[in-house]
PDB file of C-alpha atoms in Angstrom:
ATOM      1  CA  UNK A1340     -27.255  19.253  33.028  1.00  0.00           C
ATOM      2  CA  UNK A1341     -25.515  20.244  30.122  1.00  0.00           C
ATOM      3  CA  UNK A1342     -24.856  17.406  28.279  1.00  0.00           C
ATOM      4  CA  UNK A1343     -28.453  16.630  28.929  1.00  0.00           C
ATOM      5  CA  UNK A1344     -29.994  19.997  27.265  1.00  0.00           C
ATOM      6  CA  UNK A1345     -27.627  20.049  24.799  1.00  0.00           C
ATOM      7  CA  UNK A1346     -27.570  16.309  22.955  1.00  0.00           C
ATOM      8  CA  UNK A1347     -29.295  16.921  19.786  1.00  0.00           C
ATOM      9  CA  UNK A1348     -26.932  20.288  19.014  1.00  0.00           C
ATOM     10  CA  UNK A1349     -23.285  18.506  18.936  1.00  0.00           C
ATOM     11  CA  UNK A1350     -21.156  19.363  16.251  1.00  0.00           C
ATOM     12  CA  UNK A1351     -18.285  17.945  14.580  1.00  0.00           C
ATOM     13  CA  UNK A1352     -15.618  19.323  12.154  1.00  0.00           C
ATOM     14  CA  UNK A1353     -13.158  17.513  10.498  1.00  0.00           C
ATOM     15  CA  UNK A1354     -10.458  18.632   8.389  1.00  0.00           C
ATOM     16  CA  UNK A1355      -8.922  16.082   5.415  1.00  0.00           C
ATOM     17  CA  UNK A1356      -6.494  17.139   3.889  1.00  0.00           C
ATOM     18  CA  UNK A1357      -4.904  15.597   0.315  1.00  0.00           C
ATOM     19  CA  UNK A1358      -1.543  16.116  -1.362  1.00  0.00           C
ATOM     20  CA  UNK A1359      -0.878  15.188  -4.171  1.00  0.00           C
ATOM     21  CA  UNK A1360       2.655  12.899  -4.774  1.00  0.00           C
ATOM     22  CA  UNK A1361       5.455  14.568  -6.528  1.00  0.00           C
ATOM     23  CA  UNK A1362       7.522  11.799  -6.775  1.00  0.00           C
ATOM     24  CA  UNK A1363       6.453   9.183  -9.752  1.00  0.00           C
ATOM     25  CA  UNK A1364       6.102   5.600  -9.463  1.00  0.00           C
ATOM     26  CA  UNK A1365       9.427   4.065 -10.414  1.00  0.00           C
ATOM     27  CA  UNK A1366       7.581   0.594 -10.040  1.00  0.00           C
ATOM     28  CA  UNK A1367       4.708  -1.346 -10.866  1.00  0.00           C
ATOM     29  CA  UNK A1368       2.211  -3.600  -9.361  1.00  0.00           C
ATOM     30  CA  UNK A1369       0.406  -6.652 -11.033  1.00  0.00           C
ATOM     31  CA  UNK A1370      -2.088  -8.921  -9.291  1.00  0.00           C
ATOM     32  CA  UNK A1371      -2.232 -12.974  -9.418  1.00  0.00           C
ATOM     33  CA  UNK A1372      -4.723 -15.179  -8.615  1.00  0.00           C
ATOM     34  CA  UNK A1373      -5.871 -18.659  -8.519  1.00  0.00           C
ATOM     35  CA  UNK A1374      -9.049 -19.890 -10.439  1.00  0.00           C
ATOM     36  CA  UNK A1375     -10.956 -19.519  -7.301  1.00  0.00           C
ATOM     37  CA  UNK A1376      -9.968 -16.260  -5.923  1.00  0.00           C
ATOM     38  CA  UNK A1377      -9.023 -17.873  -2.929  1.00  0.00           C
ATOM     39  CA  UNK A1378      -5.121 -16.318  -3.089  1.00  0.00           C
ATOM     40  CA  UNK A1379      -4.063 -13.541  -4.102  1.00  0.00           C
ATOM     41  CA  UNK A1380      -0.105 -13.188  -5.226  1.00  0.00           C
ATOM     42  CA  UNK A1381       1.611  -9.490  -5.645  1.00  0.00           C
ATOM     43  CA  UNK A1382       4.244  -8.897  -8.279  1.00  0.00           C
ATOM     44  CA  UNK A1383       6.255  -5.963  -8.177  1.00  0.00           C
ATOM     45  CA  UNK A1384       8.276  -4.765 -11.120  1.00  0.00           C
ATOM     46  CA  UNK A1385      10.860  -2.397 -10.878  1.00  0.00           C
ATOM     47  CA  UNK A1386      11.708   0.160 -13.495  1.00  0.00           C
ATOM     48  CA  UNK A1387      14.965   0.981 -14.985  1.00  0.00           C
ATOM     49  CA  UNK A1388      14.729   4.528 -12.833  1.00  0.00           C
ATOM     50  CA  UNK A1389      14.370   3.026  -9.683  1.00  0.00           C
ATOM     51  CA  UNK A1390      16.133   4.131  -7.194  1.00  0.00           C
ATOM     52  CA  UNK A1391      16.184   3.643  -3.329  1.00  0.00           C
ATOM     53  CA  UNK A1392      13.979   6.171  -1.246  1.00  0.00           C
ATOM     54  CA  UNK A1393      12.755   6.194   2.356  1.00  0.00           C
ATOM     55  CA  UNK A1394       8.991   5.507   2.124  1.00  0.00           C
ATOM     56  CA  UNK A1395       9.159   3.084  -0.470  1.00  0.00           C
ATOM     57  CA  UNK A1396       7.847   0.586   1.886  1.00  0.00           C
ATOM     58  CA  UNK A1397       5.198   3.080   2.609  1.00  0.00           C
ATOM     59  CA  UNK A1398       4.615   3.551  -0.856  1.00  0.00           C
ATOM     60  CA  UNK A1399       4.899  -0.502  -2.077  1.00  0.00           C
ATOM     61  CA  UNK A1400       2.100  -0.788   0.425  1.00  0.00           C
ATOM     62  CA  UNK A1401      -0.742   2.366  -0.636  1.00  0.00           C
ATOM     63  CA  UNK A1402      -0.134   0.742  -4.878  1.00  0.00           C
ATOM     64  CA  UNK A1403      -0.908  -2.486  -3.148  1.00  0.00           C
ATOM     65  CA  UNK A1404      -3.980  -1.335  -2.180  1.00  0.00           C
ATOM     66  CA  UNK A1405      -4.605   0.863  -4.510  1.00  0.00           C
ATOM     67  CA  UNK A1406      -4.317  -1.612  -7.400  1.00  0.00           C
ATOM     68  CA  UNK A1407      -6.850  -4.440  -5.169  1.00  0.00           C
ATOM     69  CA  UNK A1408      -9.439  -1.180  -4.777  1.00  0.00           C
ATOM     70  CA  UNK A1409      -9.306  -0.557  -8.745  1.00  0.00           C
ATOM     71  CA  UNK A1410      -9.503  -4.390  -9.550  1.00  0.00           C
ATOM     72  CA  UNK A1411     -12.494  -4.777  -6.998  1.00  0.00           C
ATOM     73  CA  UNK A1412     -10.685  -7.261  -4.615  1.00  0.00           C
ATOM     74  CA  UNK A1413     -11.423  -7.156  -1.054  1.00  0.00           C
ATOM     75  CA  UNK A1414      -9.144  -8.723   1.339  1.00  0.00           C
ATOM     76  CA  UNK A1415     -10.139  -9.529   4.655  1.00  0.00           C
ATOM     77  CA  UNK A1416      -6.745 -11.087   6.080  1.00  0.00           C
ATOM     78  CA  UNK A1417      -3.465 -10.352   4.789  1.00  0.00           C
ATOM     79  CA  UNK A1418      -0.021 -12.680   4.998  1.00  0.00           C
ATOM     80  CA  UNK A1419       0.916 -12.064   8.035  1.00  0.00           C
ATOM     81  CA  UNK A1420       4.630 -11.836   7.096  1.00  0.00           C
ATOM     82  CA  UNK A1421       3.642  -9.081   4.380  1.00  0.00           C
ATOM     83  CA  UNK A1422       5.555  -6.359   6.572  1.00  0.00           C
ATOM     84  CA  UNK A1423       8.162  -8.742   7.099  1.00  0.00           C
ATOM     85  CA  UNK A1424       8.529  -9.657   3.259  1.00  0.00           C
ATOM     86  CA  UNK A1425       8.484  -6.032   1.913  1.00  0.00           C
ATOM     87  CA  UNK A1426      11.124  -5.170   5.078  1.00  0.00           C
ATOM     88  CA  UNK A1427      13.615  -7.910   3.832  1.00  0.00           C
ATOM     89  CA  UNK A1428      12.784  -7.120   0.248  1.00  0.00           C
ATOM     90  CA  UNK A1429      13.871  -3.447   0.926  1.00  0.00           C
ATOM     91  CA  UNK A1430      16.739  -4.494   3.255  1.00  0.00           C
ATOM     92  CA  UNK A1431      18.368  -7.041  -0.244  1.00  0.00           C
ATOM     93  CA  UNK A1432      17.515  -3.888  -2.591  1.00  0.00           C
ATOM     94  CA  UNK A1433      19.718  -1.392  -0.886  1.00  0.00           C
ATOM     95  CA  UNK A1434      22.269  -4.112  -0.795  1.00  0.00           C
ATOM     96  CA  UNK A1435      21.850  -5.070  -4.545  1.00  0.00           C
ATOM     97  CA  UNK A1436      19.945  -2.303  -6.601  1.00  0.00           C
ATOM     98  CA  UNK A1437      19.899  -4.305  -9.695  1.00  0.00           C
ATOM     99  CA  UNK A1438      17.124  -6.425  -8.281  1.00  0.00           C
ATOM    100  CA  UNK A1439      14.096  -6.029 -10.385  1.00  0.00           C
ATOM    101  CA  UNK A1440      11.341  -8.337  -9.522  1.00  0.00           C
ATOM    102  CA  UNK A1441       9.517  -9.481  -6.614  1.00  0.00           C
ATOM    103  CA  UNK A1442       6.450 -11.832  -6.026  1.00  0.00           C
TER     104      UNK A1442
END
């Protein structure tokens, strides 16, 4: 009986909450394309700052995104070794810092 009198008065709250970054960029993201728009190639160019952190896979990932949502690209299916790349990208950059450039 009572979800029957009461359907029309259901509430929901939701709480979002941002936070701003205090930690800069010490990298930068360009996109590539073909003519067609059919591919879609990341490069990824370190600064002279950069330095190893914990979340910079997490990070890598939200410019990624952030750079296709401010260029008006919409990607329905990504590589499906993208994880896998940026994992073994981050693995040879704590191994050799003085890599600079990845596509």
């Amino acid at each position: 009986d009572f979800f029957v009198k009461n359907y029309n008065t259901m509430v929901q709250k939701f709480l979002i909450e941002i936070y701003p970054k205090t930690q800069k960029n010490c990298f930068m993201v360009k996109l590539k394309s073909n003519p067609s728009l059919t591919y879609l190639k990341v490069n990824i160019n370190f600064l002279d700052n950069f330095k190893y952190y914990p979340n910079l896979k997490f990070d890598i990932l939200q410019n990624i995104y952030k750079v296709m949502i401010k260029q008006k690209f919409l990607i329905l299916r990504l590589d499906k070794n993208l994880f896998d790349k940026i994992d073994d990208f981050i693995l040879s950059i704590q191994k050799s810092p003085s890599i600079k450039e990845i596509e």
